[in-house]
Amino acid sequence: MNNKKRYITTPIRYMAMLLVGMILTFSLVAFLVTSPLNFTSRTVNGIIGNSAIDQVLKLALNSENHYFYQKQSMNSPSLLKLTFESMTNFKINDTRTLLGRELPGLSIYNTEIAVAGKGTNITNLPVESGPPLDIYLKDREIAEENLKQSEEKGKHEDAINPKEKAVYIYHSHSWEAFLPFIKGATTPNEAVSSDQRANVIAVGDLLSHELINKGIGVEHNTENVAANLKSQKLDYKSSYNLTRKDVREAMGSNDKLKILIDIHRDSQRKPITTTTIHGKEYARLFFIVGKEHKNYEKNLAYAKEINKKIEENYPGLSRGVFIKGKEEGNGIYNQDISDKSLLIEFGGVDNNLPEFTNTIKAFSEIFSDIYWEAEEVNG
């Protein structure tokens, strides 16, 4: 009797489990179809691109073909762990992959420090601010007394820009400005201006003059990116896509353009962004390299080369070379267009004209040395 009862109960149990499984499956499908979640191809691609799926496949291949065990580490991760990380995009040993999406500002700590400058650590990484577009375009009174042009720049006014332009300088965040140039501004979010004398375009102008004076042809794009974004009803995250069109057009009309320099400024305060070298104050600089493109390694090598020579001649001037993926920012920064693309942050919100002038003169000296050495090698 007991055996007969057990025989009847087992199929019923299996049928019940099957029914529950089907209900859960259909419920999940219904949720995915009707929910407001936006599972676009870009979203799926982002999940796959950041997951450990490639490691899962390698481990599966190892289990079928023992030849691959020869190069496999004895401490290989488990298939269960890799599968979990691939499906959830959450790394068990790194809670930043979970909390970084929930806590504002935490994602910056995913930034990789390729070369650390003096005093650089996880507590003073670059900070990008992004106030609303209306703030970018708000007219502020300029501190004219702090915008007096130096005598050194005046000497460069007569320099003739060579016909062959080799360097393209532009500003994806042209609104990034400096507190000493804006009356009444005291906080980083107030360091925004459409006035080219007060924002990073002024830095690009100084750099252009220095490079031209050293015989290097420069094309400087001074467009108001914030105004362009607003006219096209785009937010600040679209700024790189907007300047990308300009870069491509410039390189399409001039095949001599070799080097792209996108100039920004950091939102960190003066103690972090300023240094003293031989009695002179300098606005510290650093390099950002995006890793989500084909030219990543070449751009990284180029940034490291410049950074190394800067540190050899001006110790402490650079805060280092930082690598960013799509989780920490744009991830490409138009650097896939050329294998000599630079994104350079000159100083921070508190730096002033004399500090920028000293930094730009130092950077131009190193940059031009590397440039002309390469020209000699290439004949």
Tab-separated table of C-alpha atoms in Angstrom:
chain	number	residue	atom	x	y	z
A	1	MET	CA	0.000	0.000	0.000
A	2	ASN	CA	2.749	2.403	0.939
A	3	ASN	CA	4.609	1.694	-2.321
A	4	LYS	CA	1.451	2.327	-4.308
A	5	LYS	CA	0.890	5.635	-2.540
A	6	ARG	CA	4.505	6.663	-3.161
A	7	TYR	CA	4.117	5.725	-6.849
A	8	ILE	CA	1.081	7.975	-7.169
A	9	THR	CA	2.601	10.879	-5.194
A	10	THR	CA	5.851	11.138	-7.181
A	11	PRO	CA	4.261	11.990	-10.577
A	12	ILE	CA	1.978	14.513	-8.890
A	13	ARG	CA	4.999	16.165	-7.265
A	14	TYR	CA	6.814	16.375	-10.613
A	15	MET	CA	3.711	17.781	-12.311
A	16	ALA	CA	3.379	20.415	-9.588
A	17	MET	CA	7.036	21.424	-9.927
A	18	LEU	CA	6.645	21.620	-13.707
A	19	LEU	CA	3.542	23.753	-13.374
A	20	VAL	CA	5.235	26.148	-10.924
A	21	GLY	CA	8.270	26.376	-13.204
A	22	MET	CA	6.077	27.231	-16.194
A	23	ILE	CA	4.221	29.885	-14.218
A	24	LEU	CA	7.471	31.482	-13.086
A	25	THR	CA	8.884	31.394	-16.619
A	26	PHE	CA	5.804	33.017	-18.164
A	27	SER	CA	5.701	35.569	-15.359
A	28	LEU	CA	9.327	36.505	-16.028
A	29	VAL	CA	8.702	36.830	-19.760
A	30	ALA	CA	5.612	38.964	-19.104
A	31	PHE	CA	7.583	41.198	-16.763
A	32	LEU	CA	10.396	41.736	-19.270
A	33	VAL	CA	7.941	42.521	-22.058
A	34	THR	CA	5.694	44.894	-20.114
A	35	SER	CA	8.175	46.502	-17.704
A	36	PRO	CA	9.547	50.035	-18.317
A	37	LEU	CA	13.090	48.682	-18.349
A	38	ASN	CA	14.857	49.670	-21.542
A	39	PHE	CA	16.757	46.618	-22.768
A	40	THR	CA	18.183	48.209	-25.903
A	41	SER	CA	21.000	46.745	-27.954
A	42	ARG	CA	23.295	49.322	-26.369
A	43	THR	CA	22.307	48.142	-22.879
A	44	VAL	CA	22.867	44.484	-23.715
A	45	ASN	CA	26.170	45.300	-25.390
A	46	GLY	CA	27.275	47.196	-22.292
A	47	ILE	CA	26.469	44.261	-20.021
A	48	ILE	CA	28.296	41.799	-22.250
A	49	GLY	CA	31.239	44.151	-22.757
A	50	ASN	CA	31.812	44.483	-19.027
A	51	SER	CA	31.169	40.886	-18.068
A	52	ALA	CA	33.411	37.886	-17.681
A	53	ILE	CA	31.704	35.956	-20.493
A	54	ASP	CA	34.976	35.532	-22.351
A	55	GLN	CA	36.458	33.817	-19.284
A	56	VAL	CA	33.423	31.530	-19.059
A	57	LEU	CA	33.931	30.446	-22.643
A	58	LYS	CA	37.644	29.867	-22.116
A	59	LEU	CA	36.977	27.737	-19.053
A	60	ALA	CA	34.373	25.715	-20.960
A	61	LEU	CA	36.862	25.204	-23.791
A	62	ASN	CA	39.486	24.036	-21.294
A	63	SER	CA	37.126	21.370	-19.990
A	64	GLU	CA	36.736	19.910	-23.496
A	65	ASN	CA	40.288	20.206	-24.773
A	66	HIS	CA	42.947	19.371	-22.183
A	67	TYR	CA	45.671	20.975	-24.302
A	68	PHE	CA	44.583	24.351	-22.985
A	69	TYR	CA	45.228	23.274	-19.404
A	70	GLN	CA	48.940	23.713	-20.140
A	71	LYS	CA	48.534	27.477	-19.992
A	72	GLN	CA	45.781	27.541	-17.450
A	73	SER	CA	46.567	28.785	-13.941
A	74	MET	CA	46.147	26.355	-11.053
A	75	ASN	CA	44.072	29.111	-9.388
A	76	SER	CA	41.511	29.340	-12.164
A	77	PRO	CA	38.175	30.804	-11.072
A	78	SER	CA	35.230	28.453	-10.835
A	79	LEU	CA	32.746	28.162	-13.673
A	80	LEU	CA	29.955	28.994	-11.215
A	81	LYS	CA	31.632	32.241	-10.176
A	82	LEU	CA	32.360	33.322	-13.748
A	83	THR	CA	28.850	32.468	-14.867
A	84	PHE	CA	27.390	34.488	-11.989
A	85	GLU	CA	29.565	37.515	-12.820
A	86	SER	CA	28.652	37.239	-16.501
A	87	MET	CA	24.916	37.092	-15.846
A	88	THR	CA	24.810	39.834	-13.181
A	89	ASN	CA	27.746	42.058	-14.234
A	90	PHE	CA	28.645	42.032	-10.526
A	91	LYS	CA	32.125	41.018	-9.405
A	92	ILE	CA	32.034	39.104	-6.121
A	93	ASN	CA	35.343	40.534	-4.876
A	94	ASP	CA	34.569	44.136	-5.898
A	95	THR	CA	31.472	45.736	-4.354
A	96	ARG	CA	32.074	48.879	-6.399
A	97	THR	CA	30.418	47.084	-9.326
A	98	LEU	CA	27.192	47.049	-7.301
A	99	LEU	CA	27.379	50.190	-5.162
A	100	GLY	CA	28.959	52.258	-7.939
A	101	ARG	CA	25.637	52.251	-9.757
A	102	GLU	CA	23.691	53.295	-6.680
A	103	LEU	CA	25.902	55.803	-4.834
A	104	PRO	CA	26.657	59.050	-6.715
A	105	GLY	CA	30.354	59.658	-7.230
A	106	LEU	CA	31.524	56.165	-6.275
A	107	SER	CA	32.003	55.091	-9.899
A	108	ILE	CA	35.015	57.419	-10.263
A	109	TYR	CA	36.960	55.010	-8.077
A	110	ASN	CA	36.865	52.496	-10.913
A	111	THR	CA	39.340	54.761	-12.720
A	112	GLU	CA	42.633	52.991	-13.285
A	113	ILE	CA	45.834	54.875	-12.489
A	114	ALA	CA	48.249	53.921	-15.263
A	115	VAL	CA	50.958	56.295	-14.010
A	116	ALA	CA	50.599	57.969	-10.632
A	117	GLY	CA	51.983	61.449	-10.208
A	118	LYS	CA	53.271	62.885	-6.949
A	119	GLY	CA	50.595	62.595	-4.257
A	120	THR	CA	48.091	60.866	-6.557
A	121	ASN	CA	45.924	58.211	-4.936
A	122	ILE	CA	42.341	56.990	-4.814
A	123	THR	CA	41.282	59.932	-2.612
A	124	ASN	CA	42.145	62.669	-5.127
A	125	LEU	CA	41.180	61.245	-8.500
A	126	PRO	CA	39.908	63.594	-11.220
A	127	VAL	CA	36.366	64.870	-10.711
A	128	GLU	CA	34.067	65.791	-13.579
A	129	SER	CA	31.191	68.124	-12.772
A	130	GLY	CA	27.992	68.244	-14.786
A	131	PRO	CA	25.539	70.991	-13.804
A	132	PRO	CA	22.437	71.646	-15.950
A	133	LEU	CA	22.867	73.247	-19.372
A	134	ASP	CA	21.185	76.446	-18.253
A	135	ILE	CA	24.040	77.007	-15.797
A	136	TYR	CA	26.599	76.554	-18.587
A	137	LEU	CA	24.968	79.352	-20.557
A	138	LYS	CA	24.274	81.711	-17.683
A	139	ASP	CA	26.099	84.995	-18.132
A	140	ARG	CA	28.297	85.862	-15.174
A	141	GLU	CA	30.253	88.973	-14.507
A	142	ILE	CA	33.900	88.448	-15.370
A	143	ALA	CA	36.748	89.474	-13.035
A	144	GLU	CA	38.520	91.604	-15.640
A	145	GLU	CA	41.455	92.347	-13.335
A	146	ASN	CA	42.365	88.653	-13.306
A	147	LEU	CA	42.224	88.298	-17.082
A	148	LYS	CA	45.050	90.631	-17.995
A	149	GLN	CA	47.152	89.033	-20.694
A	150	SER	CA	50.769	88.363	-19.787
A	151	GLU	CA	53.640	90.038	-21.572
A	152	GLU	CA	54.827	86.639	-22.754
A	153	LYS	CA	51.665	86.076	-24.766
A	154	GLY	CA	52.022	89.478	-26.378
A	155	LYS	CA	55.371	88.371	-27.817
A	156	HIS	CA	53.635	85.500	-29.593
A	157	GLU	CA	50.991	87.613	-31.318
A	158	ASP	CA	53.255	88.134	-34.355
A	159	ALA	CA	54.101	84.434	-34.737
A	160	ILE	CA	52.862	83.047	-38.052
A	161	ASN	CA	50.807	79.891	-37.903
A	162	PRO	CA	52.403	77.421	-40.371
A	163	LYS	CA	50.275	76.468	-43.382
A	164	GLU	CA	50.429	72.802	-42.480
A	165	LYS	CA	48.372	72.330	-39.341
A	166	ALA	CA	49.530	69.272	-37.403
A	167	VAL	CA	47.703	69.803	-34.090
A	168	TYR	CA	43.968	70.150	-33.555
A	169	ILE	CA	42.981	71.720	-30.214
A	170	TYR	CA	39.357	71.599	-29.140
A	171	HIS	CA	37.166	71.593	-26.041
A	172	SER	CA	34.386	69.031	-25.563
A	173	HIS	CA	33.451	70.818	-22.314
A	174	SER	CA	34.090	74.386	-23.429
A	175	TRP	CA	32.012	75.759	-20.534
A	176	GLU	CA	34.541	74.588	-17.910
A	177	ALA	CA	35.858	77.805	-16.387
A	178	PHE	CA	37.936	79.029	-13.444
A	179	LEU	CA	36.749	80.695	-10.241
A	180	PRO	CA	39.374	83.512	-10.225
A	181	PHE	CA	37.948	84.726	-13.560
A	182	ILE	CA	34.306	84.895	-12.399
A	183	LYS	CA	33.115	87.497	-9.901
A	184	GLY	CA	31.403	86.111	-6.830
A	185	ALA	CA	31.935	82.461	-7.761
A	186	THR	CA	33.252	80.267	-4.942
A	187	THR	CA	32.157	76.649	-5.562
A	188	PRO	CA	33.195	74.232	-8.339
A	189	ASN	CA	29.691	74.136	-9.859
A	190	GLU	CA	29.890	77.912	-10.321
A	191	ALA	CA	33.068	77.617	-12.394
A	192	VAL	CA	31.214	77.670	-15.704
A	193	SER	CA	31.140	80.374	-18.342
A	194	SER	CA	30.518	80.897	-22.038
A	195	ASP	CA	33.074	83.728	-22.049
A	196	GLN	CA	36.148	82.423	-23.887
A	197	ARG	CA	38.418	84.538	-21.708
A	198	ALA	CA	37.262	82.741	-18.559
A	199	ASN	CA	36.920	79.108	-19.650
A	200	VAL	CA	39.188	76.388	-21.037
A	201	ILE	CA	39.179	77.994	-24.474
A	202	ALA	CA	41.539	80.606	-22.979
A	203	VAL	CA	43.917	77.768	-22.041
A	204	GLY	CA	43.695	76.419	-25.581
A	205	ASP	CA	44.445	79.884	-26.917
A	206	LEU	CA	47.590	80.157	-24.790
A	207	LEU	CA	48.718	76.682	-25.835
A	208	SER	CA	48.096	77.476	-29.508
A	209	HIS	CA	50.334	80.539	-29.304
A	210	GLU	CA	53.106	78.601	-27.580
A	211	LEU	CA	53.069	75.794	-30.159
A	212	ILE	CA	52.866	78.202	-33.104
A	213	ASN	CA	55.834	80.058	-31.677
A	214	LYS	CA	57.727	76.754	-31.781
A	215	GLY	CA	56.901	76.242	-35.442
A	216	ILE	CA	54.032	73.784	-35.017
A	217	GLY	CA	50.876	74.464	-37.033
A	218	VAL	CA	47.708	74.562	-34.922
A	219	GLU	CA	43.997	74.583	-35.669
A	220	HIS	CA	42.021	75.714	-32.635
A	221	ASN	CA	38.284	75.057	-32.415
A	222	THR	CA	36.673	77.676	-30.146
A	223	GLU	CA	33.010	76.714	-30.545
A	224	ASN	CA	30.576	77.139	-27.671
A	225	VAL	CA	29.676	73.471	-27.158
A	226	ALA	CA	27.085	74.233	-24.463
A	227	ALA	CA	25.145	76.484	-26.866
A	228	ASN	CA	25.332	73.822	-29.572
A	229	LEU	CA	24.046	71.176	-27.166
A	230	LYS	CA	21.116	73.342	-26.131
A	231	SER	CA	20.185	74.228	-29.708
A	232	GLN	CA	20.010	70.508	-30.495
A	233	LYS	CA	18.207	69.672	-27.222
A	234	LEU	CA	21.018	67.413	-26.011
A	235	ASP	CA	22.490	67.028	-22.511
A	236	TYR	CA	26.143	67.406	-21.564
A	237	LYS	CA	26.767	63.666	-21.965
A	238	SER	CA	26.408	64.161	-25.722
A	239	SER	CA	29.263	66.675	-25.858
A	240	TYR	CA	31.822	64.163	-27.164
A	241	ASN	CA	29.472	63.081	-29.937
A	242	LEU	CA	29.041	66.724	-30.903
A	243	THR	CA	32.760	67.541	-31.015
A	244	ARG	CA	33.415	64.231	-32.772
A	245	LYS	CA	31.784	65.643	-35.897
A	246	ASP	CA	34.106	68.657	-35.801
A	247	VAL	CA	37.187	66.482	-35.333
A	248	ARG	CA	36.250	64.228	-38.239
A	249	GLU	CA	35.538	67.186	-40.514
A	250	ALA	CA	38.850	68.819	-39.614
A	251	MET	CA	40.834	65.650	-40.278
A	252	GLY	CA	38.855	64.985	-43.458
A	253	SER	CA	39.777	68.391	-44.879
A	254	ASN	CA	43.408	68.258	-43.714
A	255	ASP	CA	45.322	64.992	-43.862
A	256	LYS	CA	48.295	66.659	-42.122
A	257	LEU	CA	46.481	66.789	-38.776
A	258	LYS	CA	48.205	64.187	-36.618
A	259	ILE	CA	47.566	65.092	-33.005
A	260	LEU	CA	44.266	65.799	-31.264
A	261	ILE	CA	44.225	67.645	-27.927
A	262	ASP	CA	40.958	67.980	-26.003
A	263	ILE	CA	41.546	70.468	-23.168
A	264	HIS	CA	39.551	70.304	-19.928
A	265	ARG	CA	39.971	71.354	-16.310
A	266	ASP	CA	39.390	69.364	-13.128
A	267	SER	CA	36.824	70.141	-10.426
A	268	GLN	CA	39.280	69.395	-7.600
A	269	ARG	CA	40.445	72.297	-5.445
A	270	LYS	CA	43.735	74.178	-5.413
A	271	PRO	CA	45.780	72.090	-2.934
A	272	ILE	CA	45.413	69.122	-5.300
A	273	THR	CA	45.691	70.976	-8.617
A	274	THR	CA	48.644	73.264	-7.853
A	275	THR	CA	52.341	72.693	-7.261
A	276	THR	CA	55.502	74.746	-6.787
A	277	ILE	CA	58.611	73.992	-8.863
A	278	HIS	CA	61.767	76.063	-8.408
A	279	GLY	CA	59.776	78.848	-6.763
A	280	LYS	CA	57.095	79.060	-9.477
A	281	GLU	CA	53.442	78.110	-9.103
A	282	TYR	CA	52.051	75.685	-11.692
A	283	ALA	CA	48.580	74.368	-12.457
A	284	ARG	CA	49.054	70.608	-12.400
A	285	LEU	CA	47.920	68.592	-15.391
A	286	PHE	CA	47.005	64.991	-16.087
A	287	PHE	CA	46.051	62.746	-18.964
A	288	ILE	CA	42.851	60.757	-19.486
A	289	VAL	CA	42.959	57.743	-21.815
A	290	GLY	CA	39.775	55.957	-22.857
A	291	LYS	CA	40.119	52.189	-23.176
A	292	GLU	CA	36.979	51.303	-25.135
A	293	HIS	CA	38.456	51.587	-28.637
A	294	LYS	CA	41.030	50.169	-31.039
A	295	ASN	CA	43.687	52.882	-30.539
A	296	TYR	CA	43.750	52.531	-26.761
A	297	GLU	CA	47.260	51.050	-26.441
A	298	LYS	CA	48.836	53.594	-28.831
A	299	ASN	CA	47.184	56.550	-27.139
A	300	LEU	CA	48.229	55.234	-23.749
A	301	ALA	CA	51.832	54.884	-24.901
A	302	TYR	CA	51.804	58.418	-26.308
A	303	ALA	CA	50.383	59.897	-23.099
A	304	LYS	CA	52.928	57.969	-21.028
A	305	GLU	CA	55.789	59.214	-23.213
A	306	ILE	CA	54.801	62.856	-22.725
A	307	ASN	CA	54.060	62.349	-19.035
A	308	LYS	CA	57.461	60.733	-18.448
A	309	LYS	CA	59.410	63.605	-20.022
A	310	ILE	CA	57.336	66.177	-18.177
A	311	GLU	CA	58.142	64.520	-14.861
A	312	GLU	CA	61.829	64.276	-15.752
A	313	ASN	CA	62.001	68.029	-16.357
A	314	TYR	CA	59.249	69.315	-14.057
A	315	PRO	CA	58.839	66.855	-11.160
A	316	GLY	CA	55.359	66.987	-9.697
A	317	LEU	CA	53.782	68.923	-12.569
A	318	SER	CA	51.732	65.927	-13.699
A	319	ARG	CA	49.192	64.143	-11.547
A	320	GLY	CA	49.573	61.127	-13.793
A	321	VAL	CA	47.903	59.130	-16.551
A	322	PHE	CA	44.422	57.774	-15.880
A	323	ILE	CA	42.522	55.105	-17.792
A	324	LYS	CA	38.737	55.230	-17.981
A	325	GLY	CA	36.173	52.815	-19.345
A	326	LYS	CA	32.521	53.398	-20.175
A	327	GLU	CA	31.509	52.870	-16.541
A	328	GLU	CA	33.573	55.879	-15.406
A	329	GLY	CA	32.822	58.196	-18.310
A	330	ASN	CA	32.591	58.277	-22.062
A	331	GLY	CA	35.257	55.574	-22.411
A	332	ILE	CA	36.327	56.675	-25.905
A	333	TYR	CA	36.691	60.485	-25.807
A	334	ASN	CA	37.080	60.574	-29.620
A	335	GLN	CA	40.484	58.932	-29.180
A	336	ASP	CA	39.634	56.195	-31.659
A	337	ILE	CA	39.946	58.761	-34.466
A	338	SER	CA	43.721	59.100	-34.117
A	339	ASP	CA	46.440	57.093	-32.379
A	340	LYS	CA	47.824	60.385	-31.050
A	341	SER	CA	44.778	61.668	-29.236
A	342	LEU	CA	45.168	63.406	-25.901
A	343	LEU	CA	42.621	64.480	-23.316
A	344	ILE	CA	44.473	66.780	-20.941
A	345	GLU	CA	43.122	68.414	-17.812
A	346	PHE	CA	44.935	71.670	-17.125
A	347	GLY	CA	44.617	72.636	-13.484
A	348	GLY	CA	41.380	72.911	-11.544
A	349	VAL	CA	38.657	75.394	-10.697
A	350	ASP	CA	40.931	77.565	-8.505
A	351	ASN	CA	43.950	78.053	-10.770
A	352	ASN	CA	44.817	81.469	-12.163
A	353	LEU	CA	46.468	82.915	-15.274
A	354	PRO	CA	50.097	82.979	-14.060
A	355	GLU	CA	49.826	79.323	-12.994
A	356	PHE	CA	48.382	78.343	-16.381
A	357	THR	CA	51.007	80.326	-18.235
A	358	ASN	CA	53.826	78.535	-16.414
A	359	THR	CA	52.241	75.126	-17.042
A	360	ILE	CA	51.562	75.755	-20.722
A	361	LYS	CA	55.104	76.957	-21.320
A	362	ALA	CA	56.463	73.809	-19.644
A	363	PHE	CA	54.079	71.491	-21.488
A	364	SER	CA	54.768	73.169	-24.848
A	365	GLU	CA	58.503	72.767	-24.346
A	366	ILE	CA	58.209	69.010	-23.755
A	367	PHE	CA	55.530	68.496	-26.386
A	368	SER	CA	57.460	70.294	-29.107
A	369	ASP	CA	60.656	68.355	-28.307
A	370	ILE	CA	58.799	65.061	-28.733
A	371	TYR	CA	57.037	66.348	-31.847
A	372	TRP	CA	60.206	67.464	-33.661
A	373	GLU	CA	62.088	64.301	-32.643
A	374	ALA	CA	59.327	62.253	-34.267
A	375	GLU	CA	59.444	64.441	-37.368
A	376	GLU	CA	63.177	63.826	-37.726
A	377	VAL	CA	62.673	60.077	-37.397
A	378	ASN	CA	59.910	60.147	-40.027
A	379	GLY	CA	62.064	62.197	-42.357
